[in-house]
Amino acid sequence: MSDNNHHCVIIGIAGASASGKSLIASTIYKELKEKVGDHQIGVITEDRYYRDQSHLSMEERVKTNYDHPQALDHDLLCEHLEALVAGQPADVPVYSYSEHTRMGETTTMTPKKVIILEGILLLTDPRLRNLIHASVFMDTPLDICLLRRMKRDVAERGRTMDSVMEQYQKTVRPMFMQFIEPSKQYADIIVPRGGKNRIAIDVLKAHIARLLKA
Ligand code: CTP
């Protein structure tokens, strides 16, 4: 199945939690799908690569700092990206936010012409920066991110308002300041306001089209 001439463009979208990474990624995905073909574009979220914690109790899992680079298995993510670039499929782990661990199953991603990678800590890792062809940093104001995160984590990730506030103060905000914000220096494009920024979406789509032609 290996195809060493497989041409694959990887776009990396980083930024704070709830900054609109998944919105901009899914918009580009939907709009480019029609152009490059249904099976030629895919989205990988860094969250899928949170480490397996099935050996830990629920009380222990809750204590993990999920905003520190150590919480993520970037070795596996790099391995999968390298396989996809080489024209081989990758078995992407399935992660549960409410269980705080990997589920037993995986989903297979077949090689693509375009892979949109999104995640908070992507640009902190030189190996990932090296694999990414164009990088984006979502520069959404932190107060807007916090409001979105409170709503989302209660509605979709099985959290209470108190737990969201405590986690934000203890780890989410400090890790943003220590790791995520400084990684903005590695971005090719900095997107203000959020995932609905139409001009940013169009610029990215045009750039991807150019990379595909090159
Ligand atoms: N996280 C968590 N519990 C876990 C695993 C991760 O609370 N068991 C949180 C981390 O604190 C981290 C966040 O998940 O801050 C990463 O996801 P986020 O970037 O918020 O979600 P996306 O949908 O990928 O991005 P966006 O909200 O920007 O669209």
mmCIF file of C-alpha atoms and ligand atoms in Angstrom:
data_model
loop_
_atom_site.group_PDB
_atom_site.id
_atom_site.type_symbol
_atom_site.label_atom_id
_atom_site.label_comp_id
_atom_site.label_asym_id
_atom_site.label_seq_id
_atom_site.Cartn_x
_atom_site.Cartn_y
_atom_site.Cartn_z
ATOM 1 C CA MET A 1 0.000 0.000 0.000
ATOM 2 C CA SER A 2 3.029 2.250 0.326
ATOM 3 C CA ASP A 3 3.262 5.077 -2.210
ATOM 4 C CA ASN A 4 6.441 7.029 -1.746
ATOM 5 C CA ASN A 5 5.393 9.692 -4.225
ATOM 6 C CA HIS A 6 2.272 10.543 -2.265
ATOM 7 C CA HIS A 7 1.942 14.304 -2.103
ATOM 8 C CA CYS A 8 0.376 15.493 1.135
ATOM 9 C CA VAL A 9 -0.055 19.053 2.412
ATOM 10 C CA ILE A 10 -0.313 19.411 6.209
ATOM 11 C CA ILE A 11 -1.869 22.559 7.677
ATOM 12 C CA GLY A 12 -1.457 23.099 11.444
ATOM 13 C CA ILE A 13 -3.977 25.186 13.387
ATOM 14 C CA ALA A 14 -2.985 26.065 16.976
ATOM 15 C CA GLY A 15 -4.206 28.502 19.636
ATOM 16 C CA ALA A 16 -5.905 28.620 23.014
ATOM 17 C CA SER A 17 -8.569 26.170 24.091
ATOM 18 C CA ALA A 18 -11.937 27.175 22.598
ATOM 19 C CA SER A 19 -10.312 29.749 20.304
ATOM 20 C CA GLY A 20 -12.179 28.438 17.255
ATOM 21 C CA LYS A 21 -9.633 25.927 15.929
ATOM 22 C CA SER A 22 -12.182 23.226 15.208
ATOM 23 C CA LEU A 23 -14.570 25.705 13.559
ATOM 24 C CA ILE A 24 -11.994 27.054 11.107
ATOM 25 C CA ALA A 25 -10.701 23.501 10.459
ATOM 26 C CA SER A 26 -14.168 22.134 9.679
ATOM 27 C CA THR A 27 -15.058 25.134 7.497
ATOM 28 C CA ILE A 28 -11.916 24.700 5.381
ATOM 29 C CA TYR A 29 -12.539 20.949 5.298
ATOM 30 C CA LYS A 30 -16.122 21.325 4.019
ATOM 31 C CA GLU A 31 -15.276 23.976 1.456
ATOM 32 C CA LEU A 32 -12.168 22.247 0.079
ATOM 33 C CA LYS A 33 -13.758 18.799 -0.006
ATOM 34 C CA GLU A 34 -15.697 19.763 -3.105
ATOM 35 C CA LYS A 35 -12.513 20.935 -4.821
ATOM 36 C CA VAL A 36 -9.964 18.259 -3.942
ATOM 37 C CA GLY A 37 -12.348 15.303 -3.693
ATOM 38 C CA ASP A 38 -14.210 13.669 -0.835
ATOM 39 C CA HIS A 39 -11.499 11.253 0.211
ATOM 40 C CA GLN A 40 -8.560 13.585 -0.358
ATOM 41 C CA ILE A 41 -8.887 15.869 2.661
ATOM 42 C CA GLY A 42 -9.069 14.996 6.360
ATOM 43 C CA VAL A 43 -8.951 16.609 9.804
ATOM 44 C CA ILE A 44 -6.861 15.230 12.692
ATOM 45 C CA THR A 45 -7.314 16.732 16.143
ATOM 46 C CA GLU A 46 -4.382 16.678 18.548
ATOM 47 C CA ASP A 47 -6.856 15.777 21.331
ATOM 48 C CA ARG A 48 -7.073 12.252 19.893
ATOM 49 C CA TYR A 49 -3.458 11.833 21.023
ATOM 50 C CA TYR A 50 -3.966 12.494 24.739
ATOM 51 C CA ARG A 51 -2.180 9.660 26.525
ATOM 52 C CA ASP A 52 -4.002 6.495 27.483
ATOM 53 C CA GLN A 53 -4.973 6.672 31.174
ATOM 54 C CA SER A 54 -7.117 3.542 31.393
ATOM 55 C CA HIS A 55 -4.792 2.151 34.119
ATOM 56 C CA LEU A 56 -5.619 5.148 36.400
ATOM 57 C CA SER A 57 -8.664 5.688 38.615
ATOM 58 C CA MET A 58 -11.117 8.459 37.756
ATOM 59 C CA GLU A 59 -9.833 10.580 40.715
ATOM 60 C CA GLU A 60 -6.299 10.282 39.341
ATOM 61 C CA ARG A 61 -7.338 11.052 35.751
ATOM 62 C CA VAL A 62 -9.024 14.293 36.816
ATOM 63 C CA LYS A 63 -5.735 15.504 38.349
ATOM 64 C CA THR A 64 -3.816 15.316 35.030
ATOM 65 C CA ASN A 65 -2.617 18.623 33.578
ATOM 66 C CA TYR A 66 -4.162 18.358 30.101
ATOM 67 C CA ASP A 67 -2.620 21.608 28.930
ATOM 68 C CA HIS A 68 1.002 20.522 29.414
ATOM 69 C CA PRO A 69 2.888 19.084 26.397
ATOM 70 C CA GLN A 70 3.585 15.928 28.443
ATOM 71 C CA ALA A 71 -0.120 15.024 28.425
ATOM 72 C CA LEU A 72 0.044 14.364 24.691
ATOM 73 C CA ASP A 73 1.584 11.477 22.777
ATOM 74 C CA HIS A 74 3.271 13.529 20.080
ATOM 75 C CA ASP A 75 5.528 10.542 19.244
ATOM 76 C CA LEU A 76 2.486 8.646 17.991
ATOM 77 C CA LEU A 77 1.076 11.714 16.229
ATOM 78 C CA CYS A 78 4.385 12.262 14.368
ATOM 79 C CA GLU A 79 4.540 8.561 13.504
ATOM 80 C CA HIS A 80 1.029 8.715 12.044
ATOM 81 C CA LEU A 81 1.707 11.880 10.056
ATOM 82 C CA GLU A 82 4.897 10.390 8.659
ATOM 83 C CA ALA A 83 2.979 7.253 7.626
ATOM 84 C CA LEU A 84 0.272 9.323 5.914
ATOM 85 C CA VAL A 85 2.879 11.411 4.086
ATOM 86 C CA ALA A 86 4.477 8.153 2.908
ATOM 87 C CA GLY A 87 1.110 7.021 1.519
ATOM 88 C CA GLN A 88 0.229 4.597 4.325
ATOM 89 C CA PRO A 89 -2.936 4.591 6.489
ATOM 90 C CA ALA A 90 -2.900 5.481 10.217
ATOM 91 C CA ASP A 91 -5.079 4.152 13.051
ATOM 92 C CA VAL A 92 -6.046 7.317 14.916
ATOM 93 C CA PRO A 93 -7.010 6.731 18.590
ATOM 94 C CA VAL A 94 -10.508 7.582 19.819
ATOM 95 C CA TYR A 95 -10.498 9.737 22.974
ATOM 96 C CA SER A 96 -13.221 10.387 25.542
ATOM 97 C CA TYR A 97 -13.257 13.729 27.402
ATOM 98 C CA SER A 98 -15.755 12.455 29.947
ATOM 99 C CA GLU A 99 -13.685 9.310 30.682
ATOM 100 C CA HIS A 100 -10.374 11.249 30.392
ATOM 101 C CA THR A 101 -8.785 8.410 28.455
ATOM 102 C CA ARG A 102 -8.449 6.649 25.127
ATOM 103 C CA MET A 103 -11.246 4.313 24.206
ATOM 104 C CA GLY A 104 -10.285 0.848 22.964
ATOM 105 C CA GLU A 105 -11.100 1.566 19.333
ATOM 106 C CA THR A 106 -9.352 3.575 16.598
ATOM 107 C CA THR A 107 -10.497 5.118 13.321
ATOM 108 C CA THR A 108 -8.433 4.478 10.216
ATOM 109 C CA MET A 109 -7.349 7.481 8.211
ATOM 110 C CA THR A 110 -6.319 6.779 4.630
ATOM 111 C CA PRO A 111 -3.635 8.929 2.949
ATOM 112 C CA LYS A 112 -4.889 12.363 1.842
ATOM 113 C CA LYS A 113 -3.805 15.243 -0.353
ATOM 114 C CA VAL A 114 -4.591 17.667 2.481
ATOM 115 C CA ILE A 115 -4.524 17.063 6.240
ATOM 116 C CA ILE A 116 -5.757 19.779 8.577
ATOM 117 C CA LEU A 117 -4.251 19.270 12.007
ATOM 118 C CA GLU A 118 -5.692 21.226 14.930
ATOM 119 C CA GLY A 119 -4.631 21.413 18.566
ATOM 120 C CA ILE A 120 -3.468 23.693 21.380
ATOM 121 C CA LEU A 121 0.158 22.515 21.609
ATOM 122 C CA LEU A 122 1.065 21.641 17.999
ATOM 123 C CA LEU A 123 3.486 24.514 17.469
ATOM 124 C CA THR A 124 5.396 23.852 20.708
ATOM 125 C CA ASP A 125 6.927 20.701 19.186
ATOM 126 C CA PRO A 126 9.777 21.128 16.664
ATOM 127 C CA ARG A 127 9.041 17.721 15.116
ATOM 128 C CA LEU A 128 5.471 18.757 14.368
ATOM 129 C CA ARG A 129 6.548 22.180 13.131
ATOM 130 C CA ASN A 130 8.829 20.365 10.725
ATOM 131 C CA LEU A 131 6.020 18.201 9.355
ATOM 132 C CA ILE A 132 3.553 21.096 8.975
ATOM 133 C CA HIS A 133 3.666 23.017 5.660
ATOM 134 C CA ALA A 134 1.707 26.072 6.820
ATOM 135 C CA SER A 135 0.872 27.005 10.415
ATOM 136 C CA VAL A 136 -1.924 29.119 11.825
ATOM 137 C CA PHE A 137 -2.409 30.603 15.298
ATOM 138 C CA MET A 138 -5.940 31.525 16.366
ATOM 139 C CA ASP A 139 -5.439 34.771 18.294
ATOM 140 C CA THR A 140 -8.902 34.948 19.839
ATOM 141 C CA PRO A 141 -9.156 37.061 23.040
ATOM 142 C CA LEU A 142 -8.862 34.845 26.127
ATOM 143 C CA ASP A 143 -12.085 36.121 27.712
ATOM 144 C CA ILE A 144 -14.036 34.995 24.645
ATOM 145 C CA CYS A 145 -12.268 31.599 24.787
ATOM 146 C CA LEU A 146 -13.142 31.213 28.459
ATOM 147 C CA LEU A 147 -16.829 31.998 27.886
ATOM 148 C CA ARG A 148 -16.973 29.449 25.074
ATOM 149 C CA ARG A 149 -15.121 26.838 27.078
ATOM 150 C CA MET A 150 -17.489 27.154 30.047
ATOM 151 C CA LYS A 151 -20.513 26.625 27.829
ATOM 152 C CA ARG A 152 -18.968 23.812 25.809
ATOM 153 C CA ASP A 153 -17.394 21.790 28.625
ATOM 154 C CA VAL A 154 -20.664 21.741 30.578
ATOM 155 C CA ALA A 155 -22.818 20.984 27.518
ATOM 156 C CA GLU A 156 -20.518 18.559 25.671
ATOM 157 C CA ARG A 157 -17.711 17.296 27.893
ATOM 158 C CA GLY A 158 -19.576 16.240 31.040
ATOM 159 C CA ARG A 159 -18.191 18.960 33.362
ATOM 160 C CA THR A 160 -19.673 21.206 36.069
ATOM 161 C CA MET A 161 -19.238 24.987 35.983
ATOM 162 C CA ASP A 162 -17.120 24.778 39.184
ATOM 163 C CA SER A 163 -14.775 22.176 37.712
ATOM 164 C CA VAL A 164 -14.324 24.242 34.527
ATOM 165 C CA MET A 165 -13.434 27.350 36.575
ATOM 166 C CA GLU A 166 -11.032 25.460 38.834
ATOM 167 C CA GLN A 167 -9.246 23.766 35.900
ATOM 168 C CA TYR A 168 -9.018 27.084 34.058
ATOM 169 C CA GLN A 169 -7.249 28.802 36.955
ATOM 170 C CA LYS A 170 -5.041 25.870 37.919
ATOM 171 C CA THR A 171 -3.783 24.688 34.529
ATOM 172 C CA VAL A 172 -5.529 25.977 31.373
ATOM 173 C CA ARG A 173 -4.545 29.636 31.736
ATOM 174 C CA PRO A 174 -1.030 29.127 33.200
ATOM 175 C CA MET A 175 -0.134 26.566 30.497
ATOM 176 C CA PHE A 176 -1.440 28.930 27.815
ATOM 177 C CA MET A 177 0.927 31.603 29.129
ATOM 178 C CA GLN A 178 3.873 29.217 29.487
ATOM 179 C CA PHE A 179 3.598 27.132 26.300
ATOM 180 C CA ILE A 180 0.839 28.080 23.875
ATOM 181 C CA GLU A 181 1.198 31.877 23.672
ATOM 182 C CA PRO A 182 5.001 31.704 23.098
ATOM 183 C CA SER A 183 4.430 29.199 20.258
ATOM 184 C CA LYS A 184 2.645 31.950 18.305
ATOM 185 C CA GLN A 185 6.110 33.023 17.100
ATOM 186 C CA TYR A 186 6.215 29.935 14.865
ATOM 187 C CA ALA A 187 2.917 30.639 13.074
ATOM 188 C CA ASP A 188 2.874 31.685 9.427
ATOM 189 C CA ILE A 189 -0.559 33.267 9.796
ATOM 190 C CA ILE A 190 -2.094 34.812 12.928
ATOM 191 C CA VAL A 191 -5.888 34.914 12.822
ATOM 192 C CA PRO A 192 -7.662 37.531 14.963
ATOM 193 C CA ARG A 193 -11.214 37.272 16.350
ATOM 194 C CA GLY A 194 -11.995 33.584 15.793
ATOM 195 C CA GLY A 195 -13.037 30.761 13.522
ATOM 196 C CA LYS A 196 -15.524 32.787 11.485
ATOM 197 C CA ASN A 197 -12.873 35.146 10.065
ATOM 198 C CA ARG A 198 -13.849 34.883 6.379
ATOM 199 C CA ILE A 199 -10.729 36.502 4.925
ATOM 200 C CA ALA A 200 -8.472 34.163 6.924
ATOM 201 C CA ILE A 201 -10.433 31.161 5.627
ATOM 202 C CA ASP A 202 -10.128 32.355 2.022
ATOM 203 C CA VAL A 203 -6.402 33.114 2.379
ATOM 204 C CA LEU A 204 -5.806 29.632 3.793
ATOM 205 C CA LYS A 205 -7.860 27.951 1.072
ATOM 206 C CA ALA A 206 -5.942 29.832 -1.632
ATOM 207 C CA HIS A 207 -2.621 28.892 -0.018
ATOM 208 C CA ILE A 208 -3.577 25.219 0.189
ATOM 209 C CA ALA A 209 -4.577 25.306 -3.511
ATOM 210 C CA ARG A 210 -1.179 26.797 -4.346
ATOM 211 C CA LEU A 211 0.670 24.158 -2.303
ATOM 212 C CA LEU A 212 -1.290 21.416 -4.054
ATOM 213 C CA LYS A 213 -0.247 22.744 -7.463
ATOM 214 C CA ALA A 214 3.428 23.095 -6.497
HETATM 215 N N1 CTP B 1 -9.060 18.591 28.175
HETATM 216 C C1 CTP B 1 -9.794 18.317 29.327
HETATM 217 N N2 CTP B 1 -9.918 17.035 29.752
HETATM 218 C C2 CTP B 1 -9.321 16.022 29.097
HETATM 219 C C3 CTP B 1 -8.552 16.286 27.935
HETATM 220 C C4 CTP B 1 -8.442 17.588 27.516
HETATM 221 O O1 CTP B 1 -10.360 19.232 29.947
HETATM 222 N N3 CTP B 1 -9.469 14.786 29.544
HETATM 223 C C5 CTP B 1 -8.950 19.988 27.728
HETATM 224 C C6 CTP B 1 -7.594 20.609 27.982
HETATM 225 O O2 CTP B 1 -7.650 21.321 29.193
HETATM 226 C C7 CTP B 1 -7.354 21.525 26.769
HETATM 227 C C8 CTP B 1 -8.547 21.252 25.868
HETATM 228 O O3 CTP B 1 -9.145 20.068 26.345
HETATM 229 O O4 CTP B 1 -7.313 22.886 27.152
HETATM 230 C C9 CTP B 1 -8.148 21.054 24.402
HETATM 231 O O5 CTP B 1 -9.278 21.068 23.586
HETATM 232 P P1 CTP B 1 -9.742 22.438 22.897
HETATM 233 O O6 CTP B 1 -8.586 23.032 22.207
HETATM 234 O O7 CTP B 1 -10.447 23.277 23.877
HETATM 235 O O8 CTP B 1 -10.855 21.928 21.860
HETATM 236 P P2 CTP B 1 -10.883 21.951 20.275
HETATM 237 O O9 CTP B 1 -12.298 21.616 19.873
HETATM 238 O O10 CTP B 1 -9.808 21.055 19.756
HETATM 239 O O11 CTP B 1 -10.509 23.439 19.839
HETATM 240 P P3 CTP B 1 -11.412 24.767 19.750
HETATM 241 O O12 CTP B 1 -12.175 24.829 21.007
HETATM 242 O O13 CTP B 1 -10.423 25.894 19.570
HETATM 243 O O14 CTP B 1 -12.301 24.576 18.552
#
